Amino acid sequence: MSIFLDSAQIDEIKRALQLSFVGGVTTNPTHIARTGRPGLEVLTEIVDLVDGPVFYQVTAHSLAERLDQAWEAHELRPDKVVIKIPGTTENMRLVAQLSEAGVECLVTAVASPAQAYLAAQVNAEYVAPYVNRLTRQLGDGVAIVRDMVRILNGTQTQVLAASLKTMDEVVATLLAGAHHITLPLDLILALGDHPFTQQAIEEFNASMQSTG
Ligand code: E4P
């Protein structure tokens, strides 16, 4: 069970890696566009920093071009780059071909257990449901995660839950059985803190001071 950072900002990635529990980085085309730099240039810098997997999405118009993009990204660091491919029926051919060739793939933006089932048929390593977006658009993103986990039971395909916006949503998603989560830096930084703990620390510190 890994926690990934959802970002392509180098300063955020460096900060997250200092924490020692962040297992890799998920990028998406929006994150990459925000850097104002070419995607492969950003990806190269990220894989040099991160020990674990770095997820990179293909965006080209045709299937053949997306396949070329996938190979180009994979060949930068075959041991680290995981190719993100949006979950369409047509794209499953791409996932099948890449998986068969030993390239790890994540089927992204999946909204239904049927898409997750199909991703498992073509040996995707991961599927990524966007929990908060699913709740806003379809009603209950956590329930969709729960169904995906059930349908993927016994396959090699794991649920990497994305688009998590609050701590309650993170906990509900983990309780629904998500194998991995990806979070923005602010949520990662908040994971280990709680006002109760802070209050206890302050009380203990006050006790120490009163006894000299
Ligand atoms: C997943 O890898 C995506 O980067 C991301 O979490 C998408 O969701 P958001 O734009 O709602 O955060």
GROMACS .gro file of C-alpha atoms and ligand atoms in nm:
model
  224
    1MET     CA    1   0.000   0.000   0.000
    2SER     CA    2   0.172   0.318  -0.121
    3ILE     CA    3   0.113   0.690  -0.085
    4PHE     CA    4   0.202   0.885  -0.397
    5LEU     CA    5   0.232   1.260  -0.453
    6ASP     CA    6   0.001   1.397  -0.723
    7SER     CA    7   0.209   1.677  -0.877
    8ALA     CA    8   0.470   1.767  -1.137
    9GLN     CA    9   0.616   2.060  -0.939
   10ILE     CA   10   0.981   1.987  -0.859
   11ASP     CA   11   0.978   2.183  -0.531
   12GLU     CA   12   0.670   1.990  -0.413
   13ILE     CA   13   0.829   1.660  -0.512
   14LYS     CA   14   1.149   1.741  -0.320
   15ARG     CA   15   0.945   1.837  -0.012
   16ALA     CA   16   0.737   1.519  -0.030
   17LEU     CA   17   1.044   1.298  -0.068
   18GLN     CA   18   1.195   1.445   0.251
   19LEU     CA   19   0.905   1.291   0.443
   20SER     CA   20   1.033   0.936   0.373
   21PHE     CA   21   0.689   0.776   0.331
   22VAL     CA   22   0.604   0.896  -0.020
   23GLY     CA   23   0.649   0.607  -0.261
   24GLY     CA   24   0.635   0.781  -0.599
   25VAL     CA   25   0.477   1.055  -0.808
   26THR     CA   26   0.165   1.065  -1.024
   27THR     CA   27   0.164   1.335  -1.290
   28ASN     CA   28  -0.115   1.423  -1.529
   29PRO     CA   29  -0.127   1.650  -1.837
   30THR     CA   30  -0.263   1.941  -1.629
   31HIS     CA   31   0.020   1.914  -1.376
   32ILE     CA   32   0.275   1.898  -1.658
   33ALA     CA   33   0.119   2.199  -1.838
   34ARG     CA   34   0.145   2.404  -1.516
   35THR     CA   35   0.524   2.362  -1.521
   36GLY     CA   36   0.536   2.539  -1.860
   37ARG     CA   37   0.798   2.286  -1.978
   38PRO     CA   38   0.794   1.994  -2.224
   39GLY     CA   39   0.651   1.678  -2.067
   40LEU     CA   40   0.948   1.450  -2.126
   41GLU     CA   41   1.187   1.710  -1.987
   42VAL     CA   42   0.983   1.729  -1.665
   43LEU     CA   43   0.951   1.351  -1.651
   44THR     CA   44   1.330   1.312  -1.685
   45GLU     CA   45   1.387   1.545  -1.392
   46ILE     CA   46   1.128   1.368  -1.176
   47VAL     CA   47   1.260   1.015  -1.238
   48ASP     CA   48   1.608   1.134  -1.139
   49LEU     CA   49   1.470   1.248  -0.803
   50VAL     CA   50   1.229   0.967  -0.717
   51ASP     CA   51   1.319   0.606  -0.633
   52GLY     CA   52   0.970   0.465  -0.685
   53PRO     CA   53   0.728   0.472  -0.978
   54VAL     CA   54   0.655   0.790  -1.173
   55PHE     CA   55   0.327   0.793  -1.364
   56TYR     CA   56   0.310   0.971  -1.701
   57GLN     CA   57   0.001   1.007  -1.920
   58VAL     CA   58  -0.013   0.968  -2.297
   59THR     CA   59  -0.227   1.230  -2.472
   60ALA     CA   60  -0.175   1.200  -2.850
   61HIS     CA   61  -0.474   1.193  -3.082
   62SER     CA   62  -0.429   0.855  -3.250
   63LEU     CA   63  -0.368   0.515  -3.097
   64ALA     CA   64  -0.042   0.478  -3.293
   65GLU     CA   65   0.083   0.813  -3.166
   66ARG     CA   66  -0.013   0.728  -2.809
   67LEU     CA   67   0.183   0.404  -2.845
   68ASP     CA   68   0.489   0.600  -2.964
   69GLN     CA   69   0.450   0.844  -2.673
   70ALA     CA   70   0.428   0.555  -2.430
   71TRP     CA   71   0.747   0.394  -2.560
   72GLU     CA   72   0.932   0.725  -2.557
   73ALA     CA   73   0.840   0.785  -2.192
   74HIS     CA   74   0.903   0.422  -2.090
   75GLU     CA   75   1.249   0.419  -2.248
   76LEU     CA   76   1.358   0.718  -2.038
   77ARG     CA   77   1.360   0.491  -1.729
   78PRO     CA   78   1.201   0.150  -1.791
   79ASP     CA   79   1.234   0.057  -1.423
   80LYS     CA   80   1.037   0.360  -1.300
   81VAL     CA   81   0.798   0.504  -1.558
   82VAL     CA   82   0.439   0.377  -1.546
   83ILE     CA   83   0.226   0.477  -1.845
   84LYS     CA   84  -0.114   0.632  -1.769
   85ILE     CA   85  -0.376   0.561  -2.032
   86PRO     CA   86  -0.736   0.689  -2.010
   87GLY     CA   87  -0.991   0.406  -1.978
   88THR     CA   88  -1.158   0.370  -2.315
   89THR     CA   89  -1.239   0.047  -2.496
   90GLU     CA   90  -1.001   0.146  -2.777
   91ASN     CA   91  -0.719   0.225  -2.534
   92MET     CA   92  -0.740  -0.125  -2.384
   93ARG     CA   93  -0.557  -0.247  -2.698
   94LEU     CA   94  -0.275  -0.014  -2.609
   95VAL     CA   95  -0.266  -0.141  -2.251
   96ALA     CA   96  -0.269  -0.502  -2.374
   97GLN     CA   97   0.019  -0.441  -2.613
   98LEU     CA   98   0.232  -0.249  -2.363
   99SER     CA   99   0.165  -0.491  -2.075
  100GLU     CA  100   0.253  -0.784  -2.301
  101ALA     CA  101   0.585  -0.609  -2.373
  102GLY     CA  102   0.653  -0.563  -2.000
  103VAL     CA  103   0.557  -0.194  -1.972
  104GLU     CA  104   0.358  -0.118  -1.658
  105CYS     CA  105   0.031   0.063  -1.728
  106LEU     CA  106  -0.227   0.248  -1.520
  107VAL     CA  107  -0.573   0.287  -1.669
  108THR     CA  108  -0.680   0.633  -1.556
  109ALA     CA  109  -1.001   0.828  -1.502
  110VAL     CA  110  -1.199   0.506  -1.463
  111ALA     CA  111  -1.555   0.564  -1.347
  112SER     CA  112  -1.710   0.217  -1.347
  113PRO     CA  113  -1.626  -0.131  -1.217
  114ALA     CA  114  -1.673  -0.250  -1.578
  115GLN     CA  115  -1.377  -0.037  -1.688
  116ALA     CA  116  -1.172  -0.176  -1.401
  117TYR     CA  117  -1.271  -0.531  -1.503
  118LEU     CA  118  -1.158  -0.463  -1.860
  119ALA     CA  119  -0.830  -0.313  -1.739
  120ALA     CA  120  -0.763  -0.636  -1.551
  121GLN     CA  121  -0.834  -0.840  -1.865
  122VAL     CA  122  -0.552  -0.658  -2.045
  123ASN     CA  123  -0.318  -0.690  -1.745
  124ALA     CA  124  -0.303  -0.329  -1.634
  125GLU     CA  125  -0.103  -0.291  -1.316
  126TYR     CA  126  -0.333  -0.019  -1.177
  127VAL     CA  127  -0.664   0.157  -1.229
  128ALA     CA  128  -0.719   0.514  -1.106
  129PRO     CA  129  -1.071   0.622  -1.004
  130TYR     CA  130  -1.096   0.999  -0.934
  131VAL     CA  131  -1.288   0.979  -0.607
  132ASN     CA  132  -1.385   1.341  -0.545
  133ARG     CA  133  -1.473   1.407  -0.909
  134LEU     CA  134  -1.683   1.086  -0.913
  135THR     CA  135  -1.869   1.193  -0.600
  136ARG     CA  136  -1.938   1.536  -0.749
  137GLN     CA  137  -2.049   1.402  -1.087
  138LEU     CA  138  -2.195   1.057  -1.015
  139GLY     CA  139  -2.289   1.060  -0.646
  140ASP     CA  140  -2.058   0.830  -0.448
  141GLY     CA  141  -1.693   0.793  -0.551
  142VAL     CA  142  -1.608   0.583  -0.246
  143ALA     CA  143  -1.877   0.325  -0.333
  144ILE     CA  144  -1.733   0.301  -0.686
  145VAL     CA  145  -1.387   0.234  -0.536
  146ARG     CA  146  -1.540  -0.039  -0.313
  147ASP     CA  147  -1.700  -0.210  -0.615
  148MET     CA  148  -1.377  -0.187  -0.816
  149VAL     CA  149  -1.179  -0.346  -0.534
  150ARG     CA  150  -1.428  -0.634  -0.520
  151ILE     CA  151  -1.427  -0.689  -0.894
  152LEU     CA  152  -1.045  -0.683  -0.908
  153ASN     CA  153  -1.004  -0.928  -0.621
  154GLY     CA  154  -0.775  -1.210  -0.735
  155THR     CA  155  -0.634  -1.018  -1.033
  156GLN     CA  156  -0.300  -0.838  -1.055
  157THR     CA  157  -0.471  -0.501  -1.107
  158GLN     CA  158  -0.466  -0.264  -0.810
  159VAL     CA  159  -0.676   0.041  -0.732
  160LEU     CA  160  -0.475   0.363  -0.704
  161ALA     CA  161  -0.732   0.615  -0.584
  162ALA     CA  162  -0.687   0.974  -0.704
  163SER     CA  163  -0.865   1.310  -0.674
  164LEU     CA  164  -0.885   1.293  -0.295
  165LYS     CA  165  -0.956   1.630  -0.139
  166THR     CA  166  -1.020   1.579   0.234
  167MET     CA  167  -0.891   1.358   0.513
  168ASP     CA  168  -1.236   1.200   0.556
  169GLU     CA  169  -1.234   1.110   0.188
  170VAL     CA  170  -0.887   0.957   0.222
  171VAL     CA  171  -0.993   0.741   0.517
  172ALA     CA  172  -1.321   0.632   0.352
  173THR     CA  173  -1.130   0.538   0.036
  174LEU     CA  174  -0.876   0.333   0.231
  175LEU     CA  175  -1.160   0.162   0.421
  176ALA     CA  176  -1.321   0.084   0.083
  177GLY     CA  177  -1.007  -0.119   0.009
  178ALA     CA  178  -0.803   0.105  -0.223
  179HIS     CA  179  -0.456  -0.046  -0.257
  180HIS     CA  180  -0.279   0.289  -0.308
  181ILE     CA  181  -0.364   0.658  -0.287
  182THR     CA  182  -0.225   0.967  -0.455
  183LEU     CA  183  -0.259   1.302  -0.279
  184PRO     CA  184  -0.170   1.668  -0.326
  185LEU     CA  185   0.115   1.792  -0.106
  186ASP     CA  186  -0.109   1.974   0.145
  187LEU     CA  187  -0.299   1.653   0.227
  188ILE     CA  188   0.023   1.454   0.249
  189LEU     CA  189   0.160   1.706   0.498
  190ALA     CA  190  -0.162   1.691   0.701
  191LEU     CA  191  -0.178   1.308   0.717
  192GLY     CA  192   0.025   1.267   1.033
  193ASP     CA  193  -0.112   1.561   1.231
  194HIS     CA  194  -0.419   1.597   1.452
  195PRO     CA  195  -0.528   1.879   1.690
  196PHE     CA  196  -0.570   1.616   1.966
  197THR     CA  197  -0.206   1.511   1.933
  198GLN     CA  198  -0.090   1.873   1.929
  199GLN     CA  199  -0.287   1.944   2.245
  200ALA     CA  200  -0.135   1.640   2.417
  201ILE     CA  201   0.217   1.752   2.318
  202GLU     CA  202   0.152   2.098   2.459
  203GLU     CA  203   0.018   1.954   2.786
  204PHE     CA  204   0.322   1.727   2.825
  205ASN     CA  205   0.557   2.017   2.747
  206ALA     CA  206   0.380   2.231   3.009
  207SER     CA  207   0.418   1.949   3.266
  208MET     CA  208   0.790   1.925   3.194
  209GLN     CA  209   0.833   2.300   3.233
  210SER     CA  210   0.643   2.311   3.564
  211THR     CA  211   0.874   2.042   3.711
  212GLY     CA  212   1.179   2.235   3.585
  213E4P     C1  213  -0.467   1.143  -1.091
  213E4P     O1  214  -0.361   1.089  -1.116
  213E4P     C2  215  -0.500   1.280  -1.120
  213E4P     O2  216  -0.378   1.349  -1.132
  213E4P     C3  217  -0.582   1.362  -1.024
  213E4P     O3  218  -0.588   1.311  -0.896
  213E4P     C4  219  -0.706   1.408  -1.089
  213E4P     O4  220  -0.801   1.460  -1.007
  213E4P     P1  221  -0.822   1.612  -0.964
  213E4P     O5  222  -0.784   1.699  -1.080
  213E4P     O6  223  -0.964   1.618  -0.927
  213E4P     O7  224  -0.729   1.632  -0.847
   0.00000   0.00000   0.00000
